[in-house]
Short mmCIF file of C-alpha atoms and ligand atoms in Angstrom, two decimals:
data_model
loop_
_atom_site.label_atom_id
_atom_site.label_comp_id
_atom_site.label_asym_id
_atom_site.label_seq_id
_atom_site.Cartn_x
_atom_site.Cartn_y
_atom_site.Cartn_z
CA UNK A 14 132.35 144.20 74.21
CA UNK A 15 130.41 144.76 77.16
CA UNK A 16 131.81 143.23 80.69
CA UNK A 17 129.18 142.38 83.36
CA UNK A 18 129.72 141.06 86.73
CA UNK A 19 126.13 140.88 88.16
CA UNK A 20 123.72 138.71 86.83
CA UNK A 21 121.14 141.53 86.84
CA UNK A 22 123.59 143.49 84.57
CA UNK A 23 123.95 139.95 82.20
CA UNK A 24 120.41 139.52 81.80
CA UNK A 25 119.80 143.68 81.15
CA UNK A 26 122.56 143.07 78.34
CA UNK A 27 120.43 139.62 76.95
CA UNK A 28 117.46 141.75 77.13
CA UNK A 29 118.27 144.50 75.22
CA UNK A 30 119.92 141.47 72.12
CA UNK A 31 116.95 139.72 72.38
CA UNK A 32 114.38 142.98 71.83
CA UNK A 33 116.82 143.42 68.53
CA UNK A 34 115.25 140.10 67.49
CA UNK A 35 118.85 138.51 68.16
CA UNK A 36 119.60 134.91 69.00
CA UNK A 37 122.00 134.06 71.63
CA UNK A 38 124.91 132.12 71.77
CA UNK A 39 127.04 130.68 74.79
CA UNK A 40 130.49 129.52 75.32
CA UNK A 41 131.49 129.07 79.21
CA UNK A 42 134.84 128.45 80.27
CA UNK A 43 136.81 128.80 83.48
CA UNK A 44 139.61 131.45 81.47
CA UNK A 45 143.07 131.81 80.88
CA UNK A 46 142.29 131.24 76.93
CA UNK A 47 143.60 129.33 74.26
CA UNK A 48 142.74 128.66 70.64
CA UNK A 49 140.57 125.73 71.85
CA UNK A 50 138.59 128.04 73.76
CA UNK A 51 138.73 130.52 70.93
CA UNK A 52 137.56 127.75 68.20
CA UNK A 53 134.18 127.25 70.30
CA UNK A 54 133.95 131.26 69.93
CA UNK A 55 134.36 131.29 66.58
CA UNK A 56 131.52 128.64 66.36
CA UNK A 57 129.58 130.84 68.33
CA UNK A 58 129.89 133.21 66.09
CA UNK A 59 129.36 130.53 62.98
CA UNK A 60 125.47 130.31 64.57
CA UNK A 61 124.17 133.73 65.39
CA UNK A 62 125.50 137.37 65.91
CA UNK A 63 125.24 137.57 69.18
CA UNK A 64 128.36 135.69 71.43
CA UNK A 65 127.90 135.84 75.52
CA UNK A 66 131.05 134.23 76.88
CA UNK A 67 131.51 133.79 80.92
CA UNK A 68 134.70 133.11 82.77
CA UNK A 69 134.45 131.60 86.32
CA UNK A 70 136.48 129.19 88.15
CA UNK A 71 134.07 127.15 89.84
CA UNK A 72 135.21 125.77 93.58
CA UNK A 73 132.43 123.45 93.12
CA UNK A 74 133.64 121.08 90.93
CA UNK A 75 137.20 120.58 92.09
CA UNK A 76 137.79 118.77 94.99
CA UNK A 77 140.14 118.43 97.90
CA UNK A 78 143.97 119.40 97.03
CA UNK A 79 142.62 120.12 92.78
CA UNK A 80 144.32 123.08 92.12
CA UNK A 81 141.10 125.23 92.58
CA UNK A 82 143.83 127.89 93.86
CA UNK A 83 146.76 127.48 91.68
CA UNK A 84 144.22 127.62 88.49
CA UNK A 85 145.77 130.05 85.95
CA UNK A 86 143.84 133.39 85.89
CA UNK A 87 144.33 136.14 83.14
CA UNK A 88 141.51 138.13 82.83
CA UNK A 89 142.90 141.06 81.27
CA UNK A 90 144.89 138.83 78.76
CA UNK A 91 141.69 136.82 78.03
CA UNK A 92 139.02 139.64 77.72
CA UNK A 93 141.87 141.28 74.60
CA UNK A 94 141.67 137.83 72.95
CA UNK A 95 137.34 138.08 73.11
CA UNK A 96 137.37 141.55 72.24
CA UNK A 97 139.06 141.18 69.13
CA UNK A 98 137.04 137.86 68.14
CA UNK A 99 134.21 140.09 68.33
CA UNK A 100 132.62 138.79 71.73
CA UNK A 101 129.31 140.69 72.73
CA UNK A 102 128.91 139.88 76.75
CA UNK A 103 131.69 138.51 78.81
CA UNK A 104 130.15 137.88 81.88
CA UNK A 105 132.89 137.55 84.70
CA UNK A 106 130.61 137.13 87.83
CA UNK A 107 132.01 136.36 91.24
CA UNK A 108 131.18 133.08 93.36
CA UNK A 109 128.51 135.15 95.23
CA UNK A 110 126.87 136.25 92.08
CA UNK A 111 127.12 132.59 90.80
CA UNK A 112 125.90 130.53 94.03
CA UNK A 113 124.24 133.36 95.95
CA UNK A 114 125.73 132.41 99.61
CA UNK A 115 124.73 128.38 99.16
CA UNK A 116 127.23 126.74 97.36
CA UNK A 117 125.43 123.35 96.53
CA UNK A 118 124.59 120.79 94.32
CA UNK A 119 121.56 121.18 92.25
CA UNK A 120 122.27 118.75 89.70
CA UNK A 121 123.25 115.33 89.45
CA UNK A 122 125.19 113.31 87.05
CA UNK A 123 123.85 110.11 88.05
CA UNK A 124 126.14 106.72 87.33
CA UNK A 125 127.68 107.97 84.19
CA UNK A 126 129.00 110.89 86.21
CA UNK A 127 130.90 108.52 88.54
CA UNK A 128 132.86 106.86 86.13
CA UNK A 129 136.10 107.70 84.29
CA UNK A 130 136.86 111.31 85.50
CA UNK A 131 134.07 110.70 87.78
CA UNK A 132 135.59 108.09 89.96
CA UNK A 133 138.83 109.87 90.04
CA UNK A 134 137.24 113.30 90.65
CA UNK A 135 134.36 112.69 93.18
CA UNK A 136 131.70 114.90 92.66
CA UNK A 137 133.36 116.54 90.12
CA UNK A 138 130.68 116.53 87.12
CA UNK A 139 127.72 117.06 90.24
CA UNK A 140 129.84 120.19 90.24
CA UNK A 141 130.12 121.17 86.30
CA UNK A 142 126.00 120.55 86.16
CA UNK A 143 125.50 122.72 88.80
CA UNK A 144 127.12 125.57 87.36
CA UNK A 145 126.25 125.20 84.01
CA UNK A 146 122.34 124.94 84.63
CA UNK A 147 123.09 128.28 86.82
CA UNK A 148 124.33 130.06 84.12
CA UNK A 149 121.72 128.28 81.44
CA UNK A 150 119.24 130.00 83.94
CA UNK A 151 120.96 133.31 83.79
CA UNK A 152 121.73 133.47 80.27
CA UNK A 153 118.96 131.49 78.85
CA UNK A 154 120.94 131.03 75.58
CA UNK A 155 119.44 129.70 71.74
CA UNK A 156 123.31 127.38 71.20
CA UNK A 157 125.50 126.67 73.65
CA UNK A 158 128.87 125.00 72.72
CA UNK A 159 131.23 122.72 74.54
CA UNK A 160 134.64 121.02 73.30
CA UNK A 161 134.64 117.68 72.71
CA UNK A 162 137.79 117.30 74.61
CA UNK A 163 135.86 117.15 77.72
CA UNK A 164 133.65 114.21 76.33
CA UNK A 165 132.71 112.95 79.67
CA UNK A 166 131.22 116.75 80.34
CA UNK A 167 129.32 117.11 76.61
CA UNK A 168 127.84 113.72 77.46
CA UNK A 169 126.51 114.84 80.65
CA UNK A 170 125.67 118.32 79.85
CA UNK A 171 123.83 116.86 76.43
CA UNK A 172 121.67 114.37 78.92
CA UNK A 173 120.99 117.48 81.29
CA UNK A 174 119.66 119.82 78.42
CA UNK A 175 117.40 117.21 76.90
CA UNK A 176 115.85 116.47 80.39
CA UNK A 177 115.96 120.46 81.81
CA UNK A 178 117.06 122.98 79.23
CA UNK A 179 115.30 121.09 75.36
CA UNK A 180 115.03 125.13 74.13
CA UNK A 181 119.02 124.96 74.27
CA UNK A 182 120.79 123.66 71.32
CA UNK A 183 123.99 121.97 72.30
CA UNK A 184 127.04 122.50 70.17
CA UNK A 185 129.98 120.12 69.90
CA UNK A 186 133.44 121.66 68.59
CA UNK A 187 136.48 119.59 67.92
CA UNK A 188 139.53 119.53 69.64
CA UNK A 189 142.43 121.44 68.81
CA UNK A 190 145.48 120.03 69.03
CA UNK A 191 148.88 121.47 69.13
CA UNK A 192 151.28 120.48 65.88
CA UNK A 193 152.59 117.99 68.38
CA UNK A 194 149.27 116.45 68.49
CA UNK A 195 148.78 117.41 72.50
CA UNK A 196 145.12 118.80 73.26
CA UNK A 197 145.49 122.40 74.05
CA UNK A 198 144.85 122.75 77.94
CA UNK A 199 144.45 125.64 80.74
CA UNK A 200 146.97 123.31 82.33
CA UNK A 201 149.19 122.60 79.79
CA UNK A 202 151.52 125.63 81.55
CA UNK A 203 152.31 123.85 84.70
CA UNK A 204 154.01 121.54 82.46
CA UNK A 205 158.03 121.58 82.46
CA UNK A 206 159.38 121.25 79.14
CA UNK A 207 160.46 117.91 80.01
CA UNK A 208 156.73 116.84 80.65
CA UNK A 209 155.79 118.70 77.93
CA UNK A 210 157.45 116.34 75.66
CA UNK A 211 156.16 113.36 77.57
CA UNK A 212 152.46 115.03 77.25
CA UNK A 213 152.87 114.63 73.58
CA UNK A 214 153.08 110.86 73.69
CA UNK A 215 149.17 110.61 75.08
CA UNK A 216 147.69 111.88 71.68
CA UNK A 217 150.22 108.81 69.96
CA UNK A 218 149.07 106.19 72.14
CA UNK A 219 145.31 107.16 71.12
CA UNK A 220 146.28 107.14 67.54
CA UNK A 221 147.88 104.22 68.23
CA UNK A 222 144.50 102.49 69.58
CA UNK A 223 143.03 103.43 66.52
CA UNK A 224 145.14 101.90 64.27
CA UNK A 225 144.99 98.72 65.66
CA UNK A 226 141.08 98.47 66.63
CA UNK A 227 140.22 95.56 64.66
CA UNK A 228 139.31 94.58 68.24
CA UNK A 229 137.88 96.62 71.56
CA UNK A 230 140.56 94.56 73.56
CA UNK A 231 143.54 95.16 70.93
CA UNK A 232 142.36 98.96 70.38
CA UNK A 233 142.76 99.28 74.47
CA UNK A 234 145.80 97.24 74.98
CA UNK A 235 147.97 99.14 71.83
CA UNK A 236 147.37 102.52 73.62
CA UNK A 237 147.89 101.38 77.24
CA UNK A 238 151.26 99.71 75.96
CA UNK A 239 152.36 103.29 75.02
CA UNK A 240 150.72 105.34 77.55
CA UNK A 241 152.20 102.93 80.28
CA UNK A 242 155.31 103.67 78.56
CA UNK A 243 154.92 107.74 78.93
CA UNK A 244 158.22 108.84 80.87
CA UNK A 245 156.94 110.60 83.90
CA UNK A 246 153.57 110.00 83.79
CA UNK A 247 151.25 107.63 85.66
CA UNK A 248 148.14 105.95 83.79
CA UNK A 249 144.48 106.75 85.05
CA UNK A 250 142.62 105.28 82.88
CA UNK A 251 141.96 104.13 79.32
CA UNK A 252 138.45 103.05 78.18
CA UNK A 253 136.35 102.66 75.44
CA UNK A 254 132.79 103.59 75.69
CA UNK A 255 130.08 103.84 73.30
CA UNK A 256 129.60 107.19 71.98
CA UNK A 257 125.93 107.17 72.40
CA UNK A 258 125.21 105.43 75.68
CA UNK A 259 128.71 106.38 77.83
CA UNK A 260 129.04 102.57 79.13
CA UNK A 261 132.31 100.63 78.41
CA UNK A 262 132.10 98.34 75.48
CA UNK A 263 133.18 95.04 75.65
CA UNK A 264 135.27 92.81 72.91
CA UNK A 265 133.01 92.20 69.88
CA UNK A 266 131.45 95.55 70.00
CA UNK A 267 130.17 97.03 66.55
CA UNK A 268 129.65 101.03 66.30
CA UNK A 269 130.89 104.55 67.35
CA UNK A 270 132.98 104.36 70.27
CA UNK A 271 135.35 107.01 72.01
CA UNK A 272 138.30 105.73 73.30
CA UNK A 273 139.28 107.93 76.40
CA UNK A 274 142.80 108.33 78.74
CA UNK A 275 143.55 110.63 81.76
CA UNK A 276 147.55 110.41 82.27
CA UNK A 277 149.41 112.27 85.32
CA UNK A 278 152.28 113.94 83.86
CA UNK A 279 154.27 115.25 86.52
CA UNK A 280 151.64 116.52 89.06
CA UNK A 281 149.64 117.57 86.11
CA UNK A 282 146.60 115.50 84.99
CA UNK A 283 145.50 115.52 81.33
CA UNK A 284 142.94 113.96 79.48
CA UNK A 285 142.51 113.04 75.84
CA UNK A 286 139.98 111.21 73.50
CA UNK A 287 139.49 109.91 70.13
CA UNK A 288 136.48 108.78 68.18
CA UNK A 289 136.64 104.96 66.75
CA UNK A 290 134.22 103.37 64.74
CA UNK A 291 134.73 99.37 64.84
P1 LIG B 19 137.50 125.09 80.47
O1 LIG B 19 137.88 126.53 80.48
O2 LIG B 19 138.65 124.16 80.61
O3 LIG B 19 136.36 124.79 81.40
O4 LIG B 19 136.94 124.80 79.02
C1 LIG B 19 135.88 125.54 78.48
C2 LIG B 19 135.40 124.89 77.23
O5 LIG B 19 136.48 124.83 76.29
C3 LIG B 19 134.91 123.46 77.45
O6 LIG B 19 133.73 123.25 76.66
C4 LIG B 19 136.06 122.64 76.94
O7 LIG B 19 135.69 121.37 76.47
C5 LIG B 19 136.57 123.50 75.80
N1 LIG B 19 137.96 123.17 75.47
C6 LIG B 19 139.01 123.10 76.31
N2 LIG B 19 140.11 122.68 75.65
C7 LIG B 19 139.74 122.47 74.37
C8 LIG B 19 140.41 122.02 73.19
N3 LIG B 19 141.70 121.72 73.20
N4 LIG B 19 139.71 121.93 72.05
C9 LIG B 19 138.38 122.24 72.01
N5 LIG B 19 137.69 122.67 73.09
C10 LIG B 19 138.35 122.78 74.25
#
């Protein structure tokens, strides 16, 4: 595996792939690795032979007292993990090499960007756009894949691609779950074992939604019963939107539909989502 910091050094190393006739494939991520991460490797892997993964946290798209500082970073620990997955590039550049001394928005998410996540993280997905299209421009990959625990993000990045990037193929991977049923997170390990626990209960309350969405309104109010009900947690949201457009659906809707929950536990805020077809 070759590690490149500069983005003169990334695109040397794309270069030399691409004059082998290779197609490329990218994963971003903002580190300290789990097997969620790993999975969208693994698909990377799945669709060509050639895997570029990058690593930056990006101050851009966390705001005002986020944990942009306290964000768990293991570089060393991570780049064992993608050299024995069989990684090509991992591209580890600094914010200078990223926003080249002018740290601002280029993209915009538009309405659907300032709802959900959105509204509770201001700016936020102005942020993830931003950087992605920066390192679409620098990597300029064939596939790029995205976990569809961050549905919000996939939505948004999907909408950017077909408008700016329609040579990149946009790959959706799964989420992976602990046995517990709790999405694997970055910041699952601020969580005390006590919230832990708690944390477990958000993947229930979705199943719960499920299994009672004869209706939109039941589906919402069978979760929010049991998310309200999460010790040590506080409720952000829980909404159903159709899969295809992003917009909340209303009672009476027919189709796909993702039902989706942020939940404070502790001072740590997760988010979850499950697909439901009514
Ligand atoms: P992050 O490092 O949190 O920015 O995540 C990088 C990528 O990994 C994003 O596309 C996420 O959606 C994806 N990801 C994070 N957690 C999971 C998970 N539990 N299952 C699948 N993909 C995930």
């Amino acid at each position: 595996m070759q590690r490149v910091t500069g983005v003169n050094d990334l695109t040397a190393a794309i270069d030399a792939a691409r004059e082998r006739g290779l197609e490329i494939a990218f994963v971003p991520t903002m580190g300290a690795l789990h097997d969620g991460h790993l999975s969208l490797i693994r698909e990377a892997r799945r669709l060509t032979s050639f895997v570029v993964v990058s690593i930056f946290v990006n101050p851009l798209q966390f705001g005002v007292g986020e944990d942009l500082d306290k964000y768990p970073r293991q570089i060393e620990e991570d780049s064992v993990k993608l050299e024995e997955l069989g990684v090509d590039v991992l591209f580890t550049p600094t914010v200078n090499d990223v926003y080249k001394g002018n740290m601002e928005v280029t993209k915009h998410a538009g309405h659907i960007g300032e709802i959900l996540e959105g509204a509770a993280r201001r700016g936020h997905f102005d942020g993830v756009l931003t950087v992605v299209s920066k390192l679409f421009d620098a990597v300029k990959p064939n596939y790029a894949i995205f976990g569809a625990k961050d549905a919000q993000q996939v939505f948004l990045i999907q909408q950017m691609a077909k408008a700016d990037y329609p040579n990149i193929q946009i790959v959706v991977a799964p989420i992976v779950r602990e046995e517990s049923g709790l999405a694997l997170s970055s910041r699952n390990v601020y969580l005390s074992t006590e919230e832990h626990s708690a944390a477990t209960l958000i993947s229930q309350a979705l199943l719960a939604g499920k299994a009672a969405a004869v209706s939109v309104d039941q589906a919402i109010q069978a979760a929010e019963t049991r998310l309200l009900a999460i010790p040590k947690a506080k409720l952000g949201y829980i909404s159903l939107v159709n899969k295809n457009t992003f917009e909340p659906v209303l009672d009476g809707f027919k189709g796909q539909a993702l039902m989706l929950t942020a939940v404070v536990v502790g001072t740590t805020r997760l988010i979850d989502n499950i697909d439901i077809t009514f």
